[in-house]
Amino acid sequence: MIQYFSIMLIAIGIYGLLSQKNLVKLIVSLNIMELGVNIFIISIGYVADGKVPILSPIVNKSSMNFVDPLPQALVLTAIVIGVGVTALALSLVLKVKESYGTIELDEIRGDNA
Amino acid sequence: MSVISFIIGIVLVVSAIIAIEAKKLITSVVMLSLASLLAVVSFVLLKAPDVAITEASVGAGLTTAIFLLTLKRLGRRESE
Amino acid sequence: MKKAIAALIAFLFFLMFVNILNSDSEEFKGIPKFGEVNLTERVSNKYISKSVSGDSGEIVYGKTENAESGSANMVTSIVVNYRSFDTLGEVTVLFLAATGVAILIGGGQRKSLAISVNPIVKISARIIATLLLAFGAYVFIHGHLTPGGGFPGGTIIAAGTLLMLVADDKKRTSKLLKILEGTMGFLYVVIGIAGLLVTGSFLKNFLPTGTMGNLFSAGLIPIIYSVIGLKVGAELSALLDDFFAEEGRK
């Protein structure tokens, strides 16, 4: 069930990237796509009735039924890269605002002027 | 489990649509923060607490702060 | 009109992906059905039983000594032990992003707030920020036993910095943060080269891994995660400070 919602999030992100004209909205769309991709990658490692992949005094043997830890490790790093990319993109938006005086793509291209 | 994940998914998709279609930029940013927070719940349901704790501090905390600081520097006219 | 075409393209993408997800043909066997994963076919099975370089029997919490990777948290053992080189690359990407932000928008001075902040707010923000720093350090030191680790720990430290910066409009982060960040990145590479010299593989663990479940166990993992935590915390704090700096007045 959660897989369909994550694909829906990716589709919504693509729709936003294609239809929006505000630069900040485009970055919001990218973030939503990233959320969808992250949830999808985690969901392909899910095992039915699996346990959290952390050994503890209760879950204490490696032969128990765990979920796949490898997609989680990949997503863990992807999230932190995502915040770096977002910050760099937003600082570029600030520079665009400084040079052109606007953050609407139409006005930057000069379509409506 | 499946009922909860269904509700979470519906709210996640609706908040994502509002985040893209909202007129004000600040509504869009707050809805993105809400979507990140619901993604944290779905990560917990998918048995990934490591990812959930990272997404809670990064997605719902730091990204929102960076977006809001950018909106403050862009000025009042662009935020509406 | 343009929005309708965009919505159509997004909907077609959705249908295509759902079709791939539900198809039973041989071409798309890579994506299993939700919850029906067979872990014994995947490489993760070796990471769970910690038997990449030879079978070591069953791992038991609190009893197993000198396992291949002594971390009780399997995600941590993948991030900082088996795939540590990926993490080094990822930290480099984050460093590049922070440097880019500093070049583009950093360097200005802070504008003072229109309202004056109450001293009670300033002092209590200082107390809470100290607690947040301690909690961040707790999260990354215990990264091999509990959920968490260097990345969330560093972000929590950055949240403490954000609180200080919001509450006091004269406050700036120290220039020493950049030095701390560079030193920590250098230290990560030095640990890797030490592994190369001692064991013959870059970033391989050369310390005894101890009893699984103790704080002082898992060899290099707590050291590397502390390095990553301090680096990420310093990096994101400096990044937030760049966003607070206003352009124009030096």
mmCIF file of C-alpha atoms in Angstrom, chain C residues 50-216:
data_model
loop_
_atom_site.group_PDB
_atom_site.id
_atom_site.type_symbol
_atom_site.label_atom_id
_atom_site.label_comp_id
_atom_site.label_asym_id
_atom_site.label_seq_id
_atom_site.Cartn_x
_atom_site.Cartn_y
_atom_site.Cartn_z
ATOM 1 C CA LYS C 50 28.409 -10.510 10.002
ATOM 2 C CA SER C 51 29.955 -13.243 7.850
ATOM 3 C CA VAL C 52 31.330 -11.395 4.819
ATOM 4 C CA SER C 53 34.858 -12.779 5.205
ATOM 5 C CA GLY C 54 34.047 -16.219 6.535
ATOM 6 C CA ASP C 55 31.274 -17.823 8.602
ATOM 7 C CA SER C 56 31.471 -16.955 12.302
ATOM 8 C CA GLY C 57 28.374 -18.693 13.650
ATOM 9 C CA GLU C 58 25.374 -17.053 15.243
ATOM 10 C CA ILE C 59 25.755 -13.577 16.735
ATOM 11 C CA VAL C 60 24.249 -13.207 20.231
ATOM 12 C CA TYR C 61 23.827 -9.828 21.928
ATOM 13 C CA GLY C 62 25.994 -9.431 25.028
ATOM 14 C CA LYS C 63 27.875 -12.697 24.449
ATOM 15 C CA THR C 64 29.639 -12.674 21.077
ATOM 16 C CA GLU C 65 33.195 -11.420 21.249
ATOM 17 C CA ASN C 66 35.457 -10.297 18.440
ATOM 18 C CA ALA C 67 32.815 -10.470 15.744
ATOM 19 C CA GLU C 68 33.716 -9.222 12.287
ATOM 20 C CA SER C 69 31.903 -5.957 12.980
ATOM 21 C CA GLY C 70 31.031 -5.408 16.611
ATOM 22 C CA SER C 71 28.121 -3.028 16.129
ATOM 23 C CA ALA C 72 24.711 -4.088 17.459
ATOM 24 C CA ASN C 73 23.031 -1.642 15.081
ATOM 25 C CA MET C 74 23.289 -3.271 11.660
ATOM 26 C CA VAL C 75 22.629 -0.056 9.744
ATOM 27 C CA THR C 76 25.605 1.530 11.506
ATOM 28 C CA SER C 77 27.795 -1.465 10.733
ATOM 29 C CA ILE C 78 26.971 -1.009 7.025
ATOM 30 C CA VAL C 79 27.355 2.787 6.989
ATOM 31 C CA VAL C 80 30.646 3.027 8.891
ATOM 32 C CA ASN C 81 32.239 -0.384 8.447
ATOM 33 C CA TYR C 82 31.299 -2.309 5.315
ATOM 34 C CA ARG C 83 30.582 0.742 3.165
ATOM 35 C CA SER C 84 32.667 3.361 4.912
ATOM 36 C CA PHE C 85 34.208 4.553 1.655
ATOM 37 C CA ASP C 86 30.733 5.607 0.401
ATOM 38 C CA THR C 87 30.293 7.605 3.594
ATOM 39 C CA LEU C 88 33.616 9.374 3.023
ATOM 40 C CA GLY C 89 32.387 10.387 -0.437
ATOM 41 C CA GLU C 90 29.075 11.534 0.982
ATOM 42 C CA VAL C 91 30.762 13.689 3.625
ATOM 43 C CA THR C 92 32.806 15.215 0.793
ATOM 44 C CA VAL C 93 29.601 16.074 -1.114
ATOM 45 C CA LEU C 94 28.207 17.757 1.985
ATOM 46 C CA PHE C 95 31.449 19.713 2.403
ATOM 47 C CA LEU C 96 31.246 20.890 -1.215
ATOM 48 C CA ALA C 97 27.621 21.992 -0.760
ATOM 49 C CA ALA C 98 28.468 23.939 2.419
ATOM 50 C CA THR C 99 31.449 25.580 0.702
ATOM 51 C CA GLY C 100 29.273 26.552 -2.256
ATOM 52 C CA VAL C 101 26.711 28.174 0.043
ATOM 53 C CA ALA C 102 29.477 30.073 1.862
ATOM 54 C CA ILE C 103 30.916 31.357 -1.436
ATOM 55 C CA LEU C 104 27.523 32.390 -2.807
ATOM 56 C CA ILE C 105 25.813 34.094 0.127
ATOM 57 C CA GLY C 106 28.194 34.132 3.098
ATOM 58 C CA GLY C 107 30.327 36.973 4.399
ATOM 59 C CA GLY C 108 27.779 39.687 5.142
ATOM 60 C CA GLN C 109 26.742 41.085 8.494
ATOM 61 C CA ARG C 110 23.585 40.322 10.434
ATOM 62 C CA LYS C 111 20.712 42.767 10.355
ATOM 63 C CA SER C 112 19.422 43.563 13.842
ATOM 64 C CA LEU C 113 15.852 42.534 14.607
ATOM 65 C CA ALA C 114 12.996 45.059 14.606
ATOM 66 C CA ILE C 115 11.971 44.007 18.117
ATOM 67 C CA SER C 116 14.270 43.569 21.104
ATOM 68 C CA VAL C 117 14.461 40.053 22.507
ATOM 69 C CA ASN C 118 13.755 39.653 26.206
ATOM 70 C CA PRO C 119 16.869 38.686 28.277
ATOM 71 C CA ILE C 120 14.914 35.793 29.816
ATOM 72 C CA VAL C 121 14.491 34.303 26.337
ATOM 73 C CA LYS C 122 18.192 34.750 25.565
ATOM 74 C CA ILE C 123 19.397 33.067 28.772
ATOM 75 C CA SER C 124 16.943 30.169 28.599
ATOM 76 C CA ALA C 125 17.826 29.656 24.923
ATOM 77 C CA ARG C 126 21.445 29.337 26.007
ATOM 78 C CA ILE C 127 20.517 26.664 28.590
ATOM 79 C CA ILE C 128 18.402 24.675 26.120
ATOM 80 C CA ALA C 129 21.094 24.926 23.429
ATOM 81 C CA THR C 130 23.616 23.414 25.875
ATOM 82 C CA LEU C 131 21.244 20.520 26.522
ATOM 83 C CA LEU C 132 20.803 20.060 22.761
ATOM 84 C CA LEU C 133 24.573 19.918 22.249
ATOM 85 C CA ALA C 134 24.869 17.267 24.978
ATOM 86 C CA PHE C 135 22.019 15.274 23.436
ATOM 87 C CA GLY C 136 23.622 15.445 20.001
ATOM 88 C CA ALA C 137 26.887 14.127 21.441
ATOM 89 C CA TYR C 138 24.948 11.329 23.189
ATOM 90 C CA VAL C 139 23.272 10.352 19.909
ATOM 91 C CA PHE C 140 26.493 10.055 17.948
ATOM 92 C CA ILE C 141 28.524 8.344 20.672
ATOM 93 C CA HIS C 142 25.842 5.648 21.057
ATOM 94 C CA GLY C 143 25.414 5.234 17.302
ATOM 95 C CA HIS C 144 26.497 1.607 17.355
ATOM 96 C CA LEU C 145 23.976 0.554 20.039
ATOM 97 C CA THR C 146 20.813 2.608 19.485
ATOM 98 C CA PRO C 147 19.130 4.280 16.498
ATOM 99 C CA GLY C 148 21.002 7.418 15.564
ATOM 100 C CA GLY C 149 24.609 8.092 14.734
ATOM 101 C CA GLY C 150 26.755 10.818 13.283
ATOM 102 C CA PHE C 151 24.302 12.350 10.840
ATOM 103 C CA PRO C 152 21.295 12.873 13.161
ATOM 104 C CA GLY C 153 23.667 13.796 16.012
ATOM 105 C CA GLY C 154 25.296 16.488 13.912
ATOM 106 C CA THR C 155 21.909 17.806 12.844
ATOM 107 C CA ILE C 156 20.750 18.025 16.454
ATOM 108 C CA ILE C 157 23.896 20.066 17.249
ATOM 109 C CA ALA C 158 23.018 22.346 14.319
ATOM 110 C CA ALA C 159 19.500 22.714 15.752
ATOM 111 C CA GLY C 160 21.082 23.979 18.993
ATOM 112 C CA THR C 161 23.066 26.531 16.991
ATOM 113 C CA LEU C 162 19.881 27.578 15.176
ATOM 114 C CA LEU C 163 18.186 28.236 18.526
ATOM 115 C CA MET C 164 21.074 30.463 19.661
ATOM 116 C CA LEU C 165 21.079 32.363 16.354
ATOM 117 C CA VAL C 166 17.308 32.960 16.435
ATOM 118 C CA ALA C 167 17.226 34.120 20.044
ATOM 119 C CA ASP C 168 20.119 36.614 19.848
ATOM 120 C CA ASP C 169 20.489 38.960 16.882
ATOM 121 C CA LYS C 170 24.118 39.886 17.658
ATOM 122 C CA LYS C 171 25.279 36.291 17.725
ATOM 123 C CA ARG C 172 27.511 34.804 15.003
ATOM 124 C CA THR C 173 29.093 31.381 14.893
ATOM 125 C CA SER C 174 32.808 31.162 15.523
ATOM 126 C CA LYS C 175 35.332 31.095 12.687
ATOM 127 C CA LEU C 176 36.866 28.098 14.452
ATOM 128 C CA LEU C 177 33.998 25.953 13.152
ATOM 129 C CA LYS C 178 35.566 25.869 9.677
ATOM 130 C CA ILE C 179 38.863 24.746 11.203
ATOM 131 C CA LEU C 180 37.087 22.048 13.252
ATOM 132 C CA GLU C 181 35.289 20.830 10.157
ATOM 133 C CA GLY C 182 38.466 20.647 8.078
ATOM 134 C CA THR C 183 40.349 18.874 10.884
ATOM 135 C CA MET C 184 37.609 16.277 11.223
ATOM 136 C CA GLY C 185 37.566 15.593 7.477
ATOM 137 C CA PHE C 186 41.345 15.216 7.572
ATOM 138 C CA LEU C 187 41.070 12.863 10.571
ATOM 139 C CA TYR C 188 38.635 10.610 8.690
ATOM 140 C CA VAL C 189 41.150 10.205 5.855
ATOM 141 C CA VAL C 190 43.978 9.637 8.367
ATOM 142 C CA ILE C 191 41.981 6.814 10.014
ATOM 143 C CA GLY C 192 41.430 5.321 6.574
ATOM 144 C CA ILE C 193 45.137 5.446 5.735
ATOM 145 C CA ALA C 194 45.984 3.919 9.128
ATOM 146 C CA GLY C 195 43.675 1.035 8.217
ATOM 147 C CA LEU C 196 45.437 0.755 4.883
ATOM 148 C CA LEU C 197 48.836 0.554 6.577
ATOM 149 C CA VAL C 198 47.822 -1.913 9.322
ATOM 150 C CA THR C 199 45.454 -4.298 7.533
ATOM 151 C CA GLY C 200 46.012 -3.588 3.851
ATOM 152 C CA SER C 201 42.519 -2.199 3.103
ATOM 153 C CA PHE C 202 41.436 1.435 3.177
ATOM 154 C CA LEU C 203 39.241 2.250 6.232
ATOM 155 C CA LYS C 204 39.312 -1.356 7.492
ATOM 156 C CA ASN C 205 38.842 -1.894 11.216
ATOM 157 C CA PHE C 206 42.124 -2.614 13.025
ATOM 158 C CA LEU C 207 41.020 -2.297 16.674
ATOM 159 C CA PRO C 208 39.612 -5.216 18.733
ATOM 160 C CA THR C 209 35.810 -5.273 18.451
ATOM 161 C CA GLY C 210 35.110 -6.358 22.041
ATOM 162 C CA THR C 211 31.860 -7.776 23.404
ATOM 163 C CA MET C 212 28.807 -6.814 21.392
ATOM 164 C CA GLY C 213 26.495 -4.468 23.290
ATOM 165 C CA ASN C 214 29.101 -2.632 25.369
ATOM 166 C CA LEU C 215 29.743 1.070 24.888
ATOM 167 C CA PHE C 216 33.461 0.431 24.374
#
